[in-house]
Amino acid sequence: MIFQIVATIALACTAIYAYSQGKLAPRLTKLTILITICGEYLVLFPNQTTVIASFFGVGRGADLMFYLWVLLTIVMLLNVHLRLRGLDDRLVQLTRQLALYEAAAASREPGLSNPGAR
């Protein structure tokens, strides 16, 4: 019973936070709220996990939840990795553009040996 209360509060906080960030990532917000609703259902009716697990050919509901958690973690890690690579690529492009801009500015003004220094 205590776990159900704690999990309900945690899921509600997650849904509220996702809703508050809806303008930044609307699809992710909808997905997060859907997942929290499903999680809340499974918290309130834990025996349903076994029914769902047997439908998918998994022995126990706890095993199914663990498998889903592992898959979700892998997807999230891949998403974070891809975002970081994209940010790294953009940072390299910006650094190159800045270097070219500073080199062009230095060639236009021969009195400045180091345009970045003050």
Backbone as CSV, one residue per row, in Angstrom:
resi,resn,N_x,N_y,N_z,CA_x,CA_y,CA_z,C_x,C_y,C_z
1,MET,0.821,-1.197,0.000,0.000,0.000,0.000,0.866,1.263,0.000
2,ILE,1.938,1.256,0.789,2.817,2.425,0.853,3.471,2.648,-0.508
3,PHE,3.916,1.560,-1.146,4.534,1.701,-2.459,3.554,2.290,-3.459
4,GLN,2.305,1.880,-3.412,1.313,2.406,-4.344,1.150,3.914,-4.178
5,ILE,1.174,4.379,-2.948,1.039,5.816,-2.696,2.262,6.559,-3.229
6,VAL,3.450,6.058,-2.926,4.684,6.703,-3.381,4.769,6.685,-4.910
7,ALA,4.458,5.549,-5.509,4.513,5.440,-6.962,3.472,6.337,-7.626
8,THR,2.302,6.435,-7.044,1.263,7.310,-7.581,1.711,8.761,-7.552
9,ILE,2.311,9.176,-6.455,2.804,10.554,-6.348,3.928,10.795,-7.359
10,ALA,4.854,9.840,-7.475,5.967,9.995,-8.424,5.465,10.061,-9.860
11,LEU,4.520,9.205,-10.206,3.969,9.221,-11.561,3.187,10.499,-11.838
12,ALA,2.447,10.972,-10.836,1.699,12.218,-11.007,2.658,13.393,-11.210
13,CYS,3.738,13.428,-10.443,4.743,14.492,-10.603,5.390,14.426,-11.979
14,THR,5.659,13.222,-12.448,6.243,13.052,-13.786,5.284,13.565,-14.860
15,ALA,4.020,13.227,-14.745,3.025,13.675,-15.724,2.863,15.193,-15.681
16,ILE,2.855,15.771,-14.496,2.717,17.228,-14.373,3.931,17.929,-14.973
17,TYR,5.114,17.427,-14.696,6.324,18.019,-15.268,6.315,17.896,-16.795
18,ALA,5.949,16.733,-17.304,5.888,16.541,-18.755,4.886,17.504,-19.377
19,TYR,3.752,17.674,-18.727,2.735,18.597,-19.240,3.249,20.028,-19.255
20,SER,3.995,20.400,-18.209,4.520,21.769,-18.143,5.577,22.040,-19.208
21,GLN,6.215,20.996,-19.712,7.236,21.142,-20.746,6.681,20.830,-22.134
22,GLY,5.385,20.795,-22.266,4.735,20.390,-23.504,5.080,21.211,-24.720
23,LYS,5.362,22.496,-24.542,5.669,23.338,-25.695,7.040,23.014,-26.280
24,LEU,7.949,22.492,-25.456,9.294,22.175,-25.936,9.318,20.896,-26.766
25,ALA,8.556,19.901,-26.345,8.545,18.610,-27.044,7.150,17.997,-26.939
26,PRO,6.236,18.412,-27.801,4.846,17.940,-27.659,4.671,16.437,-27.798
27,ARG,5.394,15.815,-28.734,5.238,14.352,-28.900,5.770,13.614,-27.695
28,LEU,6.916,14.048,-27.182,7.487,13.410,-26.000,6.579,13.601,-24.792
29,THR,5.948,14.760,-24.691,5.020,15.021,-23.596,3.843,14.045,-23.650
30,LYS,3.274,13.881,-24.826,2.132,12.960,-24.968,2.547,11.529,-24.651
31,LEU,3.729,11.125,-25.122,4.221,9.777,-24.850,4.465,9.573,-23.356
32,THR,5.062,10.568,-22.717,5.334,10.469,-21.286,4.048,10.367,-20.484
33,ILE,3.066,11.169,-20.823,1.783,11.117,-20.108,1.100,9.771,-20.338
34,LEU,1.167,9.247,-21.548,0.600,7.920,-21.831,1.297,6.841,-21.004
35,ILE,2.613,6.909,-20.932,3.363,5.923,-20.152,3.037,6.044,-18.664
36,THR,2.898,7.275,-18.163,2.564,7.432,-16.746,1.159,6.921,-16.443
37,ILE,0.234,7.091,-17.382,-1.121,6.549,-17.176,-1.071,5.019,-17.137
38,CYS,-0.321,4.418,-18.066,-0.169,2.954,-18.051,0.520,2.498,-16.761
39,GLY,1.535,3.234,-16.346,2.227,2.895,-15.099,1.305,2.994,-13.904
40,GLU,0.478,4.019,-13.885,-0.472,4.185,-12.778,-1.477,3.030,-12.754
41,TYR,-1.927,2.602,-13.909,-2.840,1.464,-13.978,-2.185,0.213,-13.392
42,LEU,-0.926,-0.008,-13.765,-0.232,-1.199,-13.275,0.120,-1.099,-11.793
43,VAL,0.308,0.115,-11.294,0.547,0.288,-9.857,-0.732,-0.007,-9.083
44,LEU,-1.851,0.470,-9.591,-3.118,0.262,-8.882,-3.648,-1.169,-9.021
45,PHE,-3.334,-1.820,-10.137,-3.790,-3.193,-10.379,-2.590,-4.079,-10.732
46,PRO,-1.739,-4.402,-9.761,-0.496,-5.128,-10.054,-0.715,-6.535,-10.611
47,ASN,-1.845,-7.150,-10.336,-2.099,-8.491,-10.866,-2.266,-8.487,-12.382
48,GLN,-2.596,-7.342,-12.936,-2.772,-7.244,-14.387,-1.458,-7.454,-15.137
49,THR,-0.321,-7.198,-14.470,0.962,-7.409,-15.149,1.149,-8.873,-15.516
50,THR,0.688,-9.772,-14.673,0.809,-11.200,-14.961,-0.083,-11.579,-16.138
51,VAL,-1.268,-11.006,-16.201,-2.177,-11.274,-17.317,-1.557,-10.775,-18.615
52,ILE,-1.020,-9.571,-18.584,-0.390,-8.994,-19.781,0.851,-9.794,-20.164
53,ALA,1.636,-10.196,-19.150,2.854,-10.970,-19.415,2.519,-12.301,-20.076
54,SER,1.484,-12.972,-19.596,1.120,-14.258,-20.200,0.654,-14.079,-21.639
55,PHE,0.034,-12.934,-21.933,-0.381,-12.646,-23.303,0.840,-12.553,-24.228
56,PHE,1.934,-11.993,-23.726,3.154,-11.847,-24.518,4.096,-13.036,-24.389
57,GLY,3.698,-14.056,-23.633,4.516,-15.254,-23.513,5.624,-15.151,-22.481
58,VAL,5.480,-14.230,-21.536,6.457,-14.075,-20.455,5.827,-14.669,-19.203
59,GLY,6.644,-15.374,-18.421,6.119,-16.096,-17.267,5.488,-15.231,-16.197
60,ARG,6.191,-14.181,-15.766,5.687,-13.366,-14.659,5.584,-11.910,-15.087
61,GLY,4.692,-11.191,-14.422,4.529,-9.769,-14.707,5.761,-8.966,-14.349
62,ALA,6.435,-9.361,-13.268,7.654,-8.651,-12.861,8.746,-8.795,-13.921
63,ASP,8.836,-9.967,-14.527,9.815,-10.164,-15.602,9.499,-9.270,-16.796
64,LEU,8.227,-9.185,-17.156,7.831,-8.327,-18.267,8.188,-6.878,-17.982
65,MET,7.931,-6.407,-16.768,8.262,-5.029,-16.409,9.770,-4.795,-16.484
66,PHE,10.551,-5.776,-16.053,12.004,-5.656,-16.129,12.470,-5.583,-17.580
67,TYR,11.936,-6.443,-18.434,12.309,-6.431,-19.847,11.952,-5.091,-20.500
68,LEU,10.762,-4.603,-20.186,10.349,-3.311,-20.729,11.259,-2.189,-20.235
69,TRP,11.647,-2.262,-18.971,12.548,-1.252,-18.404,13.902,-1.268,-19.123
70,VAL,14.433,-2.454,-19.375,15.715,-2.567,-20.074,15.592,-2.004,-21.486
71,LEU,14.528,-2.352,-22.199,14.335,-1.838,-23.559,14.181,-0.321,-23.573
72,LEU,13.414,0.205,-22.641,13.220,1.649,-22.551,14.538,2.358,-22.242
73,THR,15.338,1.777,-21.367,16.634,2.364,-21.028,17.554,2.382,-22.238
74,ILE,17.570,1.312,-23.007,18.408,1.256,-24.210,17.970,2.332,-25.210
75,VAL,16.670,2.468,-25.423,16.162,3.480,-26.356,16.524,4.879,-25.870
76,MET,16.379,5.136,-24.576,16.706,6.451,-24.037,18.204,6.740,-24.158
77,LEU,19.043,5.761,-23.875,20.485,5.962,-24.018,20.867,6.245,-25.461
78,LEU,20.259,5.538,-26.391,20.532,5.791,-27.802,20.094,7.199,-28.189
79,ASN,18.937,7.620,-27.712,18.440,8.957,-27.994,19.391,10.023,-27.451
80,VAL,19.842,9.866,-26.222,20.776,10.829,-25.630,22.092,10.828,-26.397
81,HIS,22.572,9.655,-26.765,23.819,9.556,-27.523,23.704,10.292,-28.858
82,LEU,22.610,10.081,-29.573,22.428,10.734,-30.865,22.308,12.250,-30.717
83,ARG,21.638,12.689,-29.681,21.527,14.136,-29.444,22.892,14.741,-29.124
84,LEU,23.668,14.055,-28.314,25.007,14.558,-27.986,25.897,14.601,-29.221
85,ARG,25.807,13.599,-30.071,26.592,13.623,-31.320,26.160,14.778,-32.202
86,GLY,24.872,15.030,-32.289,24.384,16.157,-33.072,24.873,17.483,-32.524
87,LEU,24.845,17.626,-31.192,25.348,18.848,-30.570,26.846,19.007,-30.803
88,ASP,27.573,17.919,-30.739,29.013,17.965,-30.986,29.305,18.399,-32.418
89,ASP,28.561,17.861,-33.365,28.737,18.260,-34.766,28.440,19.737,-34.968
90,ARG,27.379,20.228,-34.337,27.049,21.654,-34.463,28.100,22.533,-33.803
91,LEU,28.653,22.071,-32.681,29.707,22.831,-32.007,30.946,22.916,-32.884
92,VAL,31.296,21.838,-33.555,32.450,21.844,-34.467,32.195,22.817,-35.615
93,GLN,30.989,22.809,-36.177,30.666,23.729,-37.274,30.759,25.186,-36.813
94,LEU,30.207,25.468,-35.642,30.263,26.836,-35.120,31.698,27.277,-34.851
95,THR,32.512,26.381,-34.310,33.911,26.710,-34.031,34.655,26.997,-35.330
96,ARG,34.397,26.211,-36.343,35.039,26.447,-37.648,34.607,27.781,-38.229
97,GLN,33.311,28.081,-38.164,32.825,29.352,-38.692,33.424,30.531,-37.929
98,LEU,33.532,30.411,-36.623,34.124,31.469,-35.810,35.595,31.670,-36.159
99,ALA,36.308,30.582,-36.361,37.727,30.685,-36.725,37.881,31.362,-38.082
100,LEU,37.040,31.001,-39.039,37.101,31.636,-40.360,36.738,33.114,-40.279
101,TYR,35.743,33.436,-39.465,35.336,34.827,-39.304,36.456,35.649,-38.681
102,GLU,37.075,35.116,-37.642,38.169,35.831,-36.986,39.368,35.974,-37.911
103,ALA,39.644,34.956,-38.729,40.758,35.047,-39.671,40.470,36.102,-40.727
104,ALA,39.231,36.169,-41.201,38.871,37.179,-42.196,38.938,38.571,-41.592
105,ALA,38.495,38.726,-40.356,38.548,40.032,-39.694,39.995,40.458,-39.471
106,ALA,40.860,39.534,-39.130,42.269,39.853,-38.901,42.963,40.260,-40.196
107,SER,42.552,39.658,-41.307,43.178,40.005,-42.589,42.706,41.367,-43.083
108,ARG,41.497,41.788,-42.686,40.990,43.100,-43.081,41.633,44.217,-42.264
109,GLU,41.962,43.926,-41.022,42.567,44.927,-40.145,43.960,44.459,-39.765
110,PRO,44.980,44.861,-40.509,46.327,44.351,-40.276,46.904,44.746,-38.912
111,GLY,46.362,45.745,-38.255,46.896,46.156,-36.953,46.529,45.207,-35.827
112,LEU,45.545,44.341,-36.040,45.124,43.401,-34.996,45.793,42.065,-35.224
113,SER,46.682,41.710,-34.320,47.335,40.403,-34.449,46.511,39.283,-33.832
114,ASN,45.720,39.628,-32.813,44.881,38.625,-32.142,43.530,39.262,-31.885
115,PRO,42.537,39.100,-32.757,41.243,39.783,-32.611,40.460,39.327,-31.390
116,GLY,40.726,38.156,-30.858,39.989,37.684,-29.687,40.505,38.253,-28.386
117,ALA,41.745,38.741,-28.354,42.347,39.272,-27.121,41.995,40.735,-26.957
118,ARG,41.948,41.155,-25.711,41.662,42.561,-25.409,42.720,43.123,-24.520
